[in-house]
Every structure is written in structure tokens, then in C-alpha cells.
PDB file of C-alpha atoms in Angstrom:
ATOM      1  CA  UNK A   1      86.059  22.010  12.082  1.00 60.00           C
ATOM      2  CA  UNK A   2      87.471  23.527  15.263  1.00 66.00           C
ATOM      3  CA  UNK A   3      90.820  21.917  14.723  1.00 73.00           C
ATOM      4  CA  UNK A   4      91.404  23.670  11.464  1.00 84.00           C
ATOM      5  CA  UNK A   5      90.438  27.070  12.943  1.00 81.00           C
ATOM      6  CA  UNK A   6      92.940  26.533  15.811  1.00 84.00           C
ATOM      7  CA  UNK A   7      95.618  25.517  13.236  1.00 89.00           C
ATOM      8  CA  UNK A   8      94.996  28.735  11.123  1.00 87.00           C
ATOM      9  CA  UNK A   9      95.048  30.993  14.268  1.00 87.00           C
ATOM     10  CA  UNK A  10      98.254  29.422  15.469  1.00 88.00           C
ATOM     11  CA  UNK A  11      99.893  29.885  12.018  1.00 90.00           C
ATOM     12  CA  UNK A  12      98.833  33.526  12.095  1.00 88.00           C
ATOM     13  CA  UNK A  13     100.388  33.998  15.470  1.00 87.00           C
ATOM     14  CA  UNK A  14     103.562  32.429  14.372  1.00 89.00           C
ATOM     15  CA  UNK A  15     103.977  34.888  11.326  1.00 87.00           C
ATOM     16  CA  UNK A  16     104.971  37.639  13.575  1.00 81.00           C
ATOM     17  CA  UNK A  17     108.085  35.664  14.891  1.00 83.00           C
ATOM     18  CA  UNK A  18     109.240  35.342  11.270  1.00 86.00           C
ATOM     19  CA  UNK A  19     109.374  39.180  10.717  1.00 84.00           C
ATOM     20  CA  UNK A  20     106.034  39.598   8.850  1.00 86.00           C
ATOM     21  CA  UNK A  21     105.263  43.356   9.182  1.00 83.00           C
ATOM     22  CA  UNK A  22     101.680  43.320   8.069  1.00 82.00           C
ATOM     23  CA  UNK A  23      98.912  40.516   7.777  1.00 85.00           C
ATOM     24  CA  UNK A  24      95.891  40.720   5.645  1.00 86.00           C
ATOM     25  CA  UNK A  25      93.045  38.507   6.624  1.00 84.00           C
ATOM     26  CA  UNK A  26      90.122  38.060   4.156  1.00 84.00           C
ATOM     27  CA  UNK A  27      87.012  36.305   5.388  1.00 81.00           C
ATOM     28  CA  UNK A  28      84.046  35.960   2.897  1.00 80.00           C
ATOM     29  CA  UNK A  29      81.741  36.127   5.821  1.00 77.00           C
ATOM     30  CA  UNK A  30      81.682  36.215   9.610  1.00 77.00           C
ATOM     31  CA  UNK A  31      79.859  32.973  10.289  1.00 75.00           C
ATOM     32  CA  UNK A  32      78.963  33.696  13.936  1.00 77.00           C
ATOM     33  CA  UNK A  33      78.021  37.193  13.427  1.00 69.00           C
ATOM     34  CA  UNK A  34      74.477  36.582  14.674  1.00 67.00           C
ATOM     35  CA  UNK A  35      75.493  34.328  17.513  1.00 62.00           C
ATOM     36  CA  UNK A  36      75.735  37.049  20.157  1.00 67.00           C
ATOM     37  CA  UNK A  37      72.147  36.660  21.631  1.00 71.00           C
ATOM     38  CA  UNK A  38      72.381  34.537  24.730  1.00 74.00           C
ATOM     39  CA  UNK A  39      68.980  33.075  25.476  1.00 78.00           C
ATOM     40  CA  UNK A  40      69.827  30.487  28.259  1.00 79.00           C
ATOM     41  CA  UNK A  41      72.298  29.868  30.989  1.00 84.00           C
ATOM     42  CA  UNK A  42      75.624  28.478  29.828  1.00 79.00           C
ATOM     43  CA  UNK A  43      75.585  29.663  26.291  1.00 76.00           C
ATOM     44  CA  UNK A  44      78.834  31.232  24.986  1.00 74.00           C
ATOM     45  CA  UNK A  45      78.745  34.426  22.779  1.00 77.00           C
ATOM     46  CA  UNK A  46      80.836  33.033  19.918  1.00 79.00           C
ATOM     47  CA  UNK A  47      80.982  36.197  17.798  1.00 80.00           C
ATOM     48  CA  UNK A  48      82.845  38.097  20.447  1.00 80.00           C
ATOM     49  CA  UNK A  49      85.005  35.181  21.281  1.00 81.00           C
ATOM     50  CA  UNK A  50      86.139  34.757  17.675  1.00 83.00           C
ATOM     51  CA  UNK A  51      86.658  38.462  17.292  1.00 83.00           C
ATOM     52  CA  UNK A  52      88.819  38.449  20.378  1.00 84.00           C
ATOM     53  CA  UNK A  53      90.957  35.646  18.893  1.00 85.00           C
ATOM     54  CA  UNK A  54      91.378  37.639  15.725  1.00 84.00           C
ATOM     55  CA  UNK A  55      92.203  40.919  17.616  1.00 83.00           C
ATOM     56  CA  UNK A  56      94.983  39.155  19.505  1.00 84.00           C
ATOM     57  CA  UNK A  57      96.949  38.074  16.551  1.00 85.00           C
ATOM     58  CA  UNK A  58     100.268  39.961  17.070  1.00 84.00           C
ATOM     59  CA  UNK A  59     101.055  42.536  14.437  1.00 80.00           C
ATOM     60  CA  UNK A  60     104.457  43.804  13.067  1.00 77.00           C
ATOM     61  CA  UNK A  61     105.261  47.203  12.054  1.00 79.00           C
ATOM     62  CA  UNK A  62     101.636  48.063  11.186  1.00 80.00           C
ATOM     63  CA  UNK A  63      98.102  46.966  12.236  1.00 80.00           C
ATOM     64  CA  UNK A  64      96.578  43.731  10.820  1.00 82.00           C
ATOM     65  CA  UNK A  65      94.045  44.285   8.093  1.00 83.00           C
ATOM     66  CA  UNK A  66      90.811  42.164   8.418  1.00 82.00           C
ATOM     67  CA  UNK A  67      88.399  42.303   5.415  1.00 81.00           C
ATOM     68  CA  UNK A  68      85.066  40.660   5.959  1.00 79.00           C
ATOM     69  CA  UNK A  69      82.459  40.933   3.067  1.00 76.00           C
ATOM     70  CA  UNK A  70      79.409  39.786   4.875  1.00 73.00           C
ATOM     71  CA  UNK A  71      79.198  40.285   8.668  1.00 71.00           C
ATOM     72  CA  UNK A  72      75.484  39.537   9.101  1.00 67.00           C
ATOM     73  CA  UNK A  73      75.102  41.959  11.991  1.00 67.00           C
ATOM     74  CA  UNK A  74      76.456  45.451  11.778  1.00 67.00           C
ATOM     75  CA  UNK A  75      76.917  45.579  15.590  1.00 69.00           C
ATOM     76  CA  UNK A  76      79.597  42.742  15.258  1.00 70.00           C
ATOM     77  CA  UNK A  77      82.111  45.215  13.684  1.00 69.00           C
ATOM     78  CA  UNK A  78      82.477  46.957  17.103  1.00 73.00           C
ATOM     79  CA  UNK A  79      84.025  43.600  18.476  1.00 76.00           C
ATOM     80  CA  UNK A  80      87.299  44.322  16.433  1.00 75.00           C
ATOM     81  CA  UNK A  81      89.867  46.678  17.837  1.00 72.00           C
ATOM     82  CA  UNK A  82      93.484  46.671  19.213  1.00 63.00           C
ATOM     83  CA  UNK A  83      95.682  45.193  16.529  1.00 64.00           C
ATOM     84  CA  UNK A  84      93.135  44.971  13.751  1.00 65.00           C
ATOM     85  CA  UNK A  85      91.981  47.631  11.113  1.00 63.00           C
ATOM     86  CA  UNK A  86      88.408  46.696  10.032  1.00 61.00           C
ATOM     87  CA  UNK A  87      87.620  48.540   6.738  1.00 59.00           C
ATOM     88  CA  UNK A  88      83.873  49.300   6.879  1.00 53.00           C
ATOM     89  CA  UNK A  89      83.164  50.270   3.324  1.00 48.00           C
ATOM     90  CA  UNK A  90      83.333  46.854   1.625  1.00 47.00           C
TER      91      UNK A  90
END
């Protein structure tokens, strides 16, 4: 459900305003990890878009930690940068 994802992202964005210094995000899998292959005109690369939304969550004193146990495509881990630490050895 798209509405619940937006609600969760808004909540994570609001945590920084309440003085949270570190956010740990645990995802059992990255569901759009294989959706980066665009075959036709007008398709949206959803893996990069979702990774960009997670990257832009504000961080406090340290970077946010993102734990993904099943990412489907190893190349998807390179979408995460900026405010997110992505532990590779899980």
C-alpha cells in the first residue's frame, strides 16, 4: 500500500525534529531490488527512487543505519549513500 509507505517515510522524517540522534531502519528485503531494468518508454526505475527516499531521511548526530537482509540484486546497494550507512556483511 503506497499510503502506508508514505506515512512511514513522513514519520521517519519527523523524528529528526524531535532530537533523535540515530535511526536504525531494518528491512527484511528490498522488494524493488530487481525493478531497475527499464524495458519500455514511461517506466519508472523504482529501486533507485525508493533508495533515494531512504537516503533523504534527515540524520541527527550520526548517519542513519539501514539493514537489508535480502536485497535481490547486489548492484542495488550502490543506490544508498549520503545520510545512510549500509552494512554489506549481513
